[in-house]
Amino acid sequence: MRRTAALAVLLSLAGCGGGGGLTPAGEAEVAADPTGGDEGLTGTLTVFAAASLTDVFTGLGERLEVEHPQLDVRFNFAGSSALAQQIAQGAPADVFASAAEGPMATVTDAGLAEDAEVFARNPLVLAVPVDNPAGIEPPATAGLPGLADLLVPEHTVAVCAPEVPCGAAAAEVLGSAGLADAPDTYDDDVRAVLTKVELGEVDAGLVYVSDVRAAGDAVLAYAFRESARAVNAYPVAVLADAPNAEAGRAFVDLVLSEEGRRALTDAGFQQP
Amino acid sequence: MSRHRGGVPAPLLVPALLAVAFLVLPLAGLLVRAPWPDLLPQLTTPAVGEALRLSLVSATLATLVSLVLGVPLAWVLARTRARGRSLLRALVTVPLVLPPVVGGVALFLVLGRQGLLGRWLDEAFGVTVPFTTTAVVIAETFVAMPFLVISVEGALRAADVRFDDAAATLGADRWTTFRRVTLPLVAPGIAAGAVLCWARALGEFGATITFAGNFPGTTQTMPLAVYLALQQEPEAAIVLSLVLLAVSLATLLLLRDRWLGRASVSA
Amino acid sequence: MSLAAEVRVRRGPLAVALDLEVDDGGVLAVLGPNGAGKSTLLRVLAGLLEPDDARVLVDGVVWDDVAAGVHLPAHRRPLGMVFQDHLLFPHLSVTENVAFGLRCRGVRRAAARAAAGEWLARVGLDGLGDRRPGALSGGQAQRVALARALVGAPALLLLDEPLSALDARTRLTVRAELRRHLGEFAGSTVLVTHDPVDAMALADRVLVVEDGAVVQAGTPADVSRHPRTDYVARLVGLSLLPGVASGRRVRLDGGGVVAVAEEADGPVFAAVRPESVALFLSRPDGSPRNVWPVRLTGATPHGATVRCELDGEVPLVADVTAAAFAEMGLAPGARVWAAVKASEVAVYTR
C-alpha cells in the first residue's frame, strides 16, 4: 500500500514539475536530423557527464553509434564539479553535461564553452529504505507534504555535502523547512546517499528523483513541497576546444531532441 | 653515512633520482600553487582545526587498535603452523586490494544498524556505530591494519626463532617470551608498521565517508574536508592538503628522531 | 642416576635412536659429525622438540614419557643450555641476560641481579654487566652464556657446540674455564660436539654417534685408544686396521701383515697413532718390523706437523714435522716408505 502511495506521489510530482518546452534551436535540429547518419560522423566522441546521467546517456550514445557506425562514443561519468575541474585542467572532451549550473559556470567562465542549454531538471525527493524503519509517512492531508511533516530531528538523515550540487539543493530545502540541523552525514555524491538509504543505515536521504527511479524497488520516495525551491537544472554544452565538435553537436542535439527528452522523462527527469 | 660516499652506481642513481622527482614534484606543485596569504586564515578556521584534530586523534586510535590486535595476529601468522594459515593471510590482506568504499559498505553489513552485529548491538544496548567518531576509527582500522600486520609478520619471520628457544630453556613460557624477547627484537618492524598504518589511516577517505559519513566535528576528517573543498574551491583544498601534509611530516620526523636517538644509545 | 634418556625421533631421512645415562656431576660428550642427530638429541632433552618416542628422567622426575603421555614443556624443565652462537638477547644488558632465567622463575629483581653479578664475577666478567651483548668479544659472550645457563643451578646442563664459534686461541682458554666450571657443577652435563678435543678434554664419558645411532661409548681414553669405527679412529687420529691376529702377527683384512708387540688371537683392530709412523724416501734398514711402500695422497698442516694421508697395501695416517716434510721434498703423489715399530701398534679385539 505504502509503495503505491509513494509512486502516486512521484507521478503527481512529475506532472506538476514540468515547465517550459524544448528550446527552439533543439526542435529545429531534431526536425532536420532524421537522416543525420548520412553525414557520416567519424572518430571518437568524448562526453563528460554527471553520474546521474549514466543510464540515459549510455542509451543515447549507443543510439548515435548505430546511426553513425564510424563513430565511437566514450563517456566519463563522475561528479559534475570533478568533471568541470578536469575540463579546466585540459581534459580532451567534446561535450559537458552538468547536474547543476555551478560546475557549468566554472567551464563557461573559463571560456571553455558557450551557449550551455538546460535540457532537464531533477528535483529532490526524500528516499527512505523499503522497510522504512523510522516509519516516515506523509500525513493524510491532501496535497504535497512539507519536509517538516516527514522528518523529525531524531531521524538519521543523509544528504550530499553542500559543496556538491545535490548538497547545495539539499541545504536550500532543509533550510526553508527549518531542518538545517537534520543531517547526520554529508556525502560526497548522491549515489553515496542512496547507498546508505538502500542499506537501511539511515532513516532517510535527500536524493534526486532520477536516482530513485534508477534504484528500482530498493527505496521508497516521497515528494515534498520545498523541493520546488531548489530544482537542479542540467545544462549541456559543446566545448570550445572539442576535438570532435561536429559529433559533439550531434550528441547535444540528440539530447535536446524529442527522443532524448523521452529517454530523460522515462528516467525520472523533468522537462526544463 | 660517510662510507661509500659518491659510490652510487649510475643504474641505481638514475632511477633513484627519478623516483624522488616522481614522489616530490606533486608536493612541489601543491607548494607552488598554494595561496599563501590564505594559509593562516584557513588554519584558524574552527572547521579546519576540528577536522585536523579529528584526523590526528582517529588515526592515532586506529593505530593503537591495530597494534593491540594486529601484532598478535602477525605473531599467529608468522609463528604457528595453524592449518589454513596462508588462506588466513590472504583474507587478512583483502582490505589492501578492496576499494575502500566497498570496505565501508562491508562494514555497514556487519556493524551497521541492519548489519549482522550492528542489529544486535542496537537491540541489546541501543548502540549504533555508523556516523560516529567510533565509526571513523573502525573504518580507518579496517583499511590500515593490514599494513601493520604485514610489516610485523615480515619482521617476525626475519627474527631468529632460536631466541625463543633460548628463552624457553631459561624458564620463559610463550607469553613471557613474546613480551620480553620477541617483541623487543621486532620493535623496529613494529614501529615501521605503525608508521605505515598511521599514515594510511590519516589519509583514509573512502571507507570513512561511506561507513562513518561526513559530519563536521564528529566524522569529517581532513581528507574528507579536502575532497569536498576540491568540489568548490580548489585553492582551499590545496591549503587543507598542505596543512595535513605539514602536520603528518612533522609528526613522523619527531617520532623518527626519538627512535634514532634511542637506537644510537643502544648501539 | 641423574639423567637417563631413551630418545627415538625421526627428522627427515635421519632416524635418531639414542640411549644415554649421566651421573650427578658427570659430563657426557656426544661426539659425531654434522647431521648425526646430536642437536636433535639436545632439543629433545631440552623439551624444544617433541620426540616420537622417548623416556627422559632427571633426578627421578619424568620429563618425557611418550608412552605415558608425559611431556614437560621446555620452560618447566630446570635446565641450562648454551648454544653455539651464544644467543644472548641483544636488547638486554649482560646482567639482564644472566638474570633473565631467575626473573622468569619468580626471583625478585634485586636478588636476580645480585646473583647475576656473582656469576659474572665467577666467569671473569666483573664490571661488564651494563654492556650490551653486541659489545662483547666472542669469548666474553660465550662466558656470559655459560653464566646465564648456570645461574639457576639447573639439574641438567646442555652444551651445544659451545666452543666451535670461537677462534683457536680463545677456544683454548674458554675450554679450560669451561672444564673448571663443569668440575664444580653438581648436576649432569651433556656436551654435544664434533671436536674430539672438546670431548676428550671436558667429558668423563664419550658417546660417539653416527647416523642417529651410538657407534661407541666409553671413557675418552678408552675411545681414543680403541676406536671401533674408521670414523672414530680418524676423529681421534688413529689408523684403524681390521685384521685377524695370530700370535704377534696380524693379517690385515685388506692385505698385508702387521707385526705387533703383544700376543693376540682372532679378529682384532690394529691401531696406529699418526705420530708413530715414520716416512723414508728409500726403504729403511734395521729395527722396524713393519715397512710398507705407500703413496702420499694428501697433506694437511696441523700445528707444527703435517698430517699425511698414505695409501697403499696398508692405509695409514702419519704426522711428520713441517721441517722434515719440507726436507724430504714431499708432495702428493710421492712414493715413500712407511715404517712403524711393532711396539707402537696397539691391538684390541673387535
XYZ file of N, CA, C and O in Angstrom, chain B residues 61-185:
500
model
N 44.189 6.574 17.264
C 43.404 5.496 17.891
C 43.394 4.262 16.992
O 43.539 3.129 17.474
N 43.228 4.477 15.682
C 43.213 3.343 14.762
C 44.549 2.607 14.817
O 44.598 1.369 14.760
N 45.643 3.352 14.952
C 46.959 2.716 15.034
C 47.082 1.916 16.333
O 47.604 0.803 16.340
N 46.578 2.472 17.420
C 46.642 1.754 18.695
C 45.830 0.459 18.622
O 46.296 -0.612 19.042
N 44.627 0.560 18.077
C 43.798 -0.650 17.940
C 44.523 -1.665 17.051
O 44.579 -2.862 17.352
N 45.115 -1.171 15.968
C 45.830 -2.070 15.061
C 46.998 -2.741 15.772
O 47.281 -3.914 15.532
N 47.682 -2.003 16.646
C 48.808 -2.595 17.382
C 48.309 -3.693 18.311
O 48.853 -4.801 18.336
N 47.248 -3.369 19.051
C 46.757 -4.316 20.053
C 46.264 -5.609 19.380
O 46.492 -6.712 19.874
N 45.593 -5.460 18.232
C 45.029 -6.634 17.565
C 45.977 -7.195 16.504
O 46.032 -8.401 16.280
N 46.690 -6.305 15.835
C 47.464 -6.720 14.663
C 48.760 -7.414 15.004
O 49.166 -8.346 14.293
N 49.425 -6.989 16.062
C 50.695 -7.637 16.404
C 50.466 -9.107 16.790
O 51.162 -9.986 16.287
N 49.480 -9.401 17.644
C 49.203 -10.817 17.913
C 48.834 -11.596 16.649
O 49.268 -12.740 16.476
N 48.074 -10.965 15.768
C 47.712 -11.649 14.528
C 48.961 -11.950 13.695
O 49.126 -13.053 13.160
N 49.852 -10.972 13.621
C 51.096 -11.180 12.880
C 51.881 -12.329 13.496
O 52.476 -13.158 12.785
N 51.868 -12.407 14.817
C 52.586 -13.497 15.502
C 51.982 -14.844 15.111
O 52.701 -15.790 14.806
N 50.657 -14.905 15.130
C 49.998 -16.165 14.761
C 50.379 -16.558 13.329
O 50.688 -17.718 13.052
N 50.393 -15.562 12.438
C 50.709 -15.858 11.042
C 52.165 -16.290 10.878
O 52.480 -17.140 10.055
N 53.052 -15.691 11.673
C 54.480 -15.952 11.473
C 54.969 -17.165 12.252
O 55.869 -17.861 11.812
N 54.367 -17.430 13.409
C 54.992 -18.383 14.316
C 54.198 -19.659 14.571
O 54.654 -20.502 15.318
N 53.019 -19.772 14.040
C 52.290 -21.011 14.297
C 52.160 -21.785 12.996
O 52.374 -21.247 11.910
N 51.840 -23.032 13.130
C 51.625 -23.837 11.939
C 50.149 -24.164 11.793
O 49.781 -25.251 11.378
N 49.310 -23.206 12.196
C 47.877 -23.442 12.115
C 47.491 -23.781 10.677
O 48.042 -23.228 9.729
N 46.572 -24.703 10.538
C 46.105 -25.043 9.190
C 45.366 -23.861 8.587
O 44.747 -23.094 9.290
N 45.476 -23.729 7.275
C 44.773 -22.648 6.606
C 45.406 -21.295 6.861
O 44.764 -20.270 6.742
N 46.691 -21.315 7.239
C 47.351 -20.064 7.561
C 47.492 -19.169 6.333
O 47.339 -17.968 6.401
N 47.813 -19.785 5.187
C 48.008 -18.939 4.002
C 46.674 -18.348 3.553
O 46.611 -17.213 3.092
N 45.604 -19.115 3.747
C 44.274 -18.579 3.439
C 43.975 -17.404 4.372
O 43.498 -16.358 3.946
N 44.314 -17.595 5.647
C 44.082 -16.546 6.638
C 44.839 -15.287 6.243
O 44.311 -14.178 6.288
N 46.113 -15.483 5.818
C 46.919 -14.321 5.445
C 46.276 -13.590 4.262
O 46.199 -12.366 4.243
N 45.806 -14.376 3.284
C 45.178 -13.761 2.113
C 43.942 -12.966 2.537
O 43.740 -11.830 2.106
N 43.142 -13.545 3.437
C 41.927 -12.867 3.883
C 42.256 -11.570 4.610
O 41.601 -10.548 4.427
N 43.307 -11.646 5.429
C 43.669 -10.500 6.239
C 44.111 -9.336 5.356
O 43.925 -8.172 5.696
N 44.690 -9.647 4.202
C 45.192 -8.573 3.355
C 44.137 -8.090 2.355
O 44.426 -7.210 1.559
N 42.953 -8.653 2.421
C 41.894 -8.230 1.495
C 41.644 -6.717 1.532
O 41.525 -6.092 0.490
N 41.607 -6.101 2.740
C 41.358 -4.654 2.747
C 42.381 -3.856 1.933
O 42.108 -2.721 1.551
N 43.550 -4.463 1.659
C 44.544 -3.753 0.857
C 44.085 -3.601 -0.586
O 44.396 -2.617 -1.245
N 43.391 -4.601 -1.103
C 43.001 -4.551 -2.507
C 41.550 -4.110 -2.686
O 41.151 -3.740 -3.774
N 40.791 -4.170 -1.610
C 39.382 -3.786 -1.697
C 39.278 -2.273 -1.884
O 39.919 -1.519 -1.168
N 38.484 -1.811 -2.839
C 38.265 -0.356 -2.894
C 37.690 0.086 -1.554
O 36.748 -0.548 -1.058
N 38.252 1.116 -0.950
C 37.818 1.483 0.407
C 36.325 1.742 0.519
O 35.730 1.448 1.553
N 35.705 2.245 -0.554
C 34.260 2.483 -0.475
C 33.529 1.157 -0.265
O 32.594 1.066 0.536
N 34.002 0.123 -0.960
C 33.406 -1.198 -0.777
C 33.640 -1.668 0.653
O 32.767 -2.273 1.279
N 34.835 -1.359 1.160
C 35.120 -1.695 2.557
C 34.115 -1.034 3.476
O 33.622 -1.649 4.427
N 33.769 0.216 3.181
C 32.793 0.923 4.002
C 31.434 0.246 3.956
O 30.779 0.069 4.982
N 31.029 -0.166 2.758
C 29.744 -0.870 2.630
C 29.794 -2.183 3.405
O 28.854 -2.549 4.112
N 30.947 -2.878 3.297
C 31.096 -4.159 4.005
C 30.976 -3.943 5.512
O 30.379 -4.760 6.226
N 31.527 -2.839 5.989
C 31.415 -2.546 7.421
C 29.961 -2.303 7.812
O 29.521 -2.721 8.881
N 29.225 -1.637 6.934
C 27.790 -1.470 7.183
C 27.116 -2.816 7.384
O 26.299 -3.002 8.277
N 27.479 -3.765 6.488
C 26.786 -5.050 6.507
C 27.049 -5.802 7.802
O 26.295 -6.683 8.179
N 28.145 -5.444 8.482
C 28.434 -6.108 9.754
C 28.005 -5.235 10.929
O 27.325 -5.683 11.834
N 28.416 -3.974 10.899
C 28.243 -3.123 12.078
C 27.159 -2.067 11.908
O 26.858 -1.338 12.846
N 26.608 -1.991 10.720
C 25.515 -1.042 10.512
C 24.311 -1.450 11.334
O 24.259 -2.553 11.876
N 23.320 -0.570 11.400
C 22.206 -0.916 12.293
C 21.357 -2.046 11.723
O 20.566 -2.649 12.441
N 21.519 -2.331 10.409
C 20.885 -3.520 9.840
C 21.887 -4.674 9.751
O 21.575 -5.741 9.244
N 23.125 -4.423 10.178
C 24.198 -5.398 9.982
C 24.121 -6.561 10.940
O 23.352 -6.564 11.903
N 24.964 -7.572 10.658
C 24.929 -8.814 11.436
C 25.117 -8.545 12.922
O 24.360 -9.015 13.755
N 26.174 -7.797 13.249
C 26.444 -7.489 14.648
C 25.717 -6.224 15.082
O 25.257 -6.111 16.210
N 25.653 -5.286 14.142
C 25.101 -3.973 14.470
C 23.667 -4.053 14.931
O 23.259 -3.370 15.862
N 22.884 -4.935 14.285
C 21.481 -5.084 14.649
C 21.350 -5.507 16.117
O 20.574 -4.957 16.887
N 22.227 -6.461 16.478
C 22.213 -6.962 17.844
C 22.661 -5.881 18.831
O 22.073 -5.690 19.889
N 23.706 -5.139 18.446
C 24.193 -4.048 19.304
C 23.076 -3.032 19.537
O 22.884 -2.532 20.648
N 22.356 -2.757 18.460
C 21.289 -1.773 18.542
C 20.178 -2.254 19.458
O 19.717 -1.527 20.357
N 19.789 -3.527 19.264
C 18.668 -4.050 20.048
C 19.038 -4.255 21.504
O 18.273 -3.958 22.413
N 20.256 -4.783 21.736
C 20.639 -5.143 23.099
C 21.085 -3.928 23.905
O 20.790 -3.824 25.085
N 21.838 -3.025 23.264
C 22.411 -1.923 24.030
C 21.974 -0.551 23.530
O 22.366 0.459 24.096
N 21.225 -0.532 22.437
C 20.858 0.762 21.878
C 22.052 1.499 21.299
O 22.071 2.720 21.230
N 23.067 0.740 20.913
C 24.277 1.358 20.367
C 24.237 1.291 18.847
O 24.058 0.216 18.275
N 24.370 2.445 18.188
C 24.548 2.413 16.740
C 25.915 2.994 16.427
O 26.293 4.048 16.934
N 26.629 2.256 15.601
C 28.022 2.629 15.323
C 28.154 3.657 14.203
O 28.907 4.612 14.350
N 27.467 3.464 13.060
C 27.727 4.371 11.939
C 27.498 5.830 12.301
O 26.721 6.140 13.209
N 28.183 6.714 11.578
C 28.056 8.158 11.740
C 28.514 8.648 13.102
O 28.013 9.627 13.626
N 29.459 7.895 13.706
C 30.056 8.366 14.952
C 31.569 8.376 14.780
O 32.102 7.799 13.835
N 32.251 9.033 15.723
C 33.713 9.039 15.662
C 34.254 7.617 15.802
O 35.274 7.258 15.205
N 33.562 6.790 16.580
C 33.956 5.384 16.679
C 33.994 4.739 15.298
O 34.896 3.968 14.981
N 33.000 5.072 14.486
C 32.944 4.506 13.136
C 34.143 4.960 12.314
O 34.679 4.203 11.499
N 34.578 6.214 12.530
C 35.776 6.692 11.819
C 36.965 5.811 12.182
O 37.711 5.337 11.319
N 37.126 5.567 13.483
C 38.259 4.754 13.937
C 38.150 3.344 13.363
O 39.141 2.758 12.911
N 36.934 2.795 13.363
C 36.749 1.439 12.842
C 37.099 1.383 11.358
O 37.833 0.495 10.907
N 36.600 2.356 10.589
C 36.874 2.362 9.151
C 38.371 2.485 8.896
O 38.940 1.780 8.054
N 39.020 3.375 9.636
C 40.461 3.571 9.428
C 41.236 2.329 9.839
O 42.205 1.933 9.180
N 40.814 1.700 10.934
C 41.490 0.489 11.380
C 41.352 -0.613 10.332
O 42.319 -1.315 10.007
N 40.145 -0.741 9.790
C 39.891 -1.778 8.786
C 40.834 -1.624 7.602
O 41.409 -2.590 7.109
N 41.029 -0.406 7.163
C 41.845 -0.175 5.973
C 43.341 -0.211 6.293
O 44.146 -0.670 5.485
N 43.707 0.249 7.496
C 45.130 0.452 7.783
C 45.797 -0.733 8.473
O 47.000 -0.938 8.329
N 45.034 -1.541 9.209
C 45.667 -2.607 9.996
C 46.477 -3.587 9.145
O 47.536 -4.030 9.582
N 46.013 -3.950 7.944
C 46.823 -4.890 7.150
C 48.264 -4.413 6.926
O 49.176 -5.237 6.889
N 48.460 -3.098 6.808
C 49.825 -2.600 6.624
C 50.677 -2.974 7.827
O 51.830 -3.386 7.693
N 50.107 -2.823 9.009
C 50.838 -3.166 10.221
C 51.085 -4.665 10.287
O 52.205 -5.112 10.550
N 50.050 -5.439 10.026
C 50.176 -6.898 10.146
C 51.271 -7.400 9.212
O 52.123 -8.202 9.599
N 51.276 -6.890 7.985
C 52.243 -7.391 7.015
C 53.665 -7.010 7.410
O 54.568 -7.837 7.349
N 53.863 -5.782 7.868
C 55.249 -5.457 8.213
C 55.697 -6.170 9.485
O 56.848 -6.584 9.575
N 54.809 -6.336 10.448
C 55.217 -7.042 11.669
C 55.458 -8.524 11.368
O 56.404 -9.122 11.882
N 54.629 -9.093 10.512
C 54.850 -10.501 10.181
C 56.210 -10.669 9.506
O 56.951 -11.610 9.791
N 56.538 -9.746 8.601
C 57.849 -9.799 7.952
C 58.972 -9.718 8.971
O 59.940 -10.487 8.910
N 58.826 -8.815 9.935
C 59.864 -8.670 10.958
C 59.969 -9.949 11.791
O 61.076 -10.402 12.115
N 58.833 -10.543 12.102
C 58.857 -11.778 12.908
C 59.515 -12.914 12.139
O 60.248 -13.721 12.710
N 59.247 -12.967 10.834
C 59.865 -14.028 10.037
C 61.370 -13.835 9.959
O 62.131 -14.791 9.906
N 61.785 -12.562 9.898
C 63.218 -12.291 9.784
C 63.928 -12.507 11.120
O 65.128 -12.774 11.149
N 63.198 -12.414 12.215
C 63.825 -12.566 13.532
C 64.207 -14.039 13.755
O 63.557 -14.946 13.260
N 65.289 -14.233 14.514
C 65.796 -15.585 14.754
C 64.928 -16.284 15.805
O 64.876 -15.863 16.955
N 64.247 -17.353 15.388
C 63.350 -18.032 16.344
C 64.131 -18.739 17.435
O 63.559 -19.117 18.449
N 65.440 -18.914 17.232
C 66.197 -19.618 18.268
C 66.289 -18.803 19.555
O 66.540 -19.350 20.617
N 66.061 -17.473 19.437
C 65.987 -16.690 20.675
C 64.797 -17.154 21.515
O 64.861 -17.152 22.741
N 63.727 -17.551 20.839
C 62.576 -18.103 21.566
C 62.984 -19.381 22.290
O 62.592 -19.621 23.434
N 63.775 -20.211 21.592
C 64.256 -21.445 22.216
C 65.093 -21.133 23.452
O 64.918 -21.736 24.517
N 66.005 -20.180 23.283
C 66.871 -19.815 24.404
C 66.030 -19.356 25.591
O 66.285 -19.749 26.736
N 65.008 -18.544 25.309
C 64.156 -18.053 26.389
C 63.422 -19.209 27.065
O 63.304 -19.252 28.289
N 62.972 -20.179 26.249
C 62.250 -21.321 26.817
C 63.159 -22.108 27.750
O 62.744 -22.529 28.834
N 64.421 -22.305 27.367
C 65.322 -23.070 28.243
C 65.627 -22.296 29.521
O 66.115 -22.867 30.482
N 65.335 -21.001 29.521
C 65.557 -20.199 30.726
C 64.290 -20.088 31.560
O 64.237 -19.323 32.511
N 63.257 -20.834 31.177
C 62.062 -20.877 32.001
C 60.969 -19.920 31.582
O 60.012 -19.721 32.331
N 61.099 -19.304 30.409
C 60.077 -18.359 29.975
C 58.998 -19.097 29.193
O 59.305 -19.790 28.222
N 57.734 -18.925 29.600
C 56.655 -19.524 28.809
C 56.460 -18.672 27.558
O 57.117 -17.648 27.377
N 55.551 -19.099 26.683
C 55.472 -18.427 25.377
C 55.047 -16.973 25.510
O 55.495 -16.125 24.761
N 54.201 -16.702 26.464
C 53.735 -15.330 26.636
C 54.873 -14.439 27.121
O 55.103 -13.350 26.603
N 55.605 -14.939 28.145
C 56.754 -14.177 28.635
C 57.776 -13.991 27.520
O 58.343 -12.909 27.344
N 58.008 -15.073 26.756
C 58.952 -14.983 25.650
C 58.512 -13.918 24.658
O 59.318 -13.110 24.194
N 57.214 -13.907 24.363
C 56.700 -12.910 23.424
C 56.939 -11.496 23.949
O 57.441 -10.629 23.245
N 56.613 -11.287 25.207
C 56.717 -9.954 25.785
C 58.162 -9.496 25.926
O 58.492 -8.368 25.597
N 59.006 -10.391 26.474
C 60.326 -9.933 26.891
C 61.398 -10.172 25.845
O 62.484 -9.624 25.925
N 61.129 -11.049 24.866
C 62.157 -11.342 23.863
C 61.687 -10.987 22.453
O 62.285 -10.144 21.780
N 60.588 -11.615 22.027
C 60.165 -11.425 20.637
C 59.816 -9.975 20.347
O 60.288 -9.383 19.373
N 58.986 -9.402 21.220
C 58.514 -8.039 20.986
C 59.669 -7.031 20.888
O 59.739 -6.261 19.924
N 60.596 -7.038 21.860
C 61.715 -6.085 21.721
C 62.555 -6.349 20.469
O 63.050 -5.404 19.861
N 62.700 -7.618 20.088
C 63.528 -7.919 18.924
C 62.914 -7.365 17.638
O 63.632 -6.950 16.740
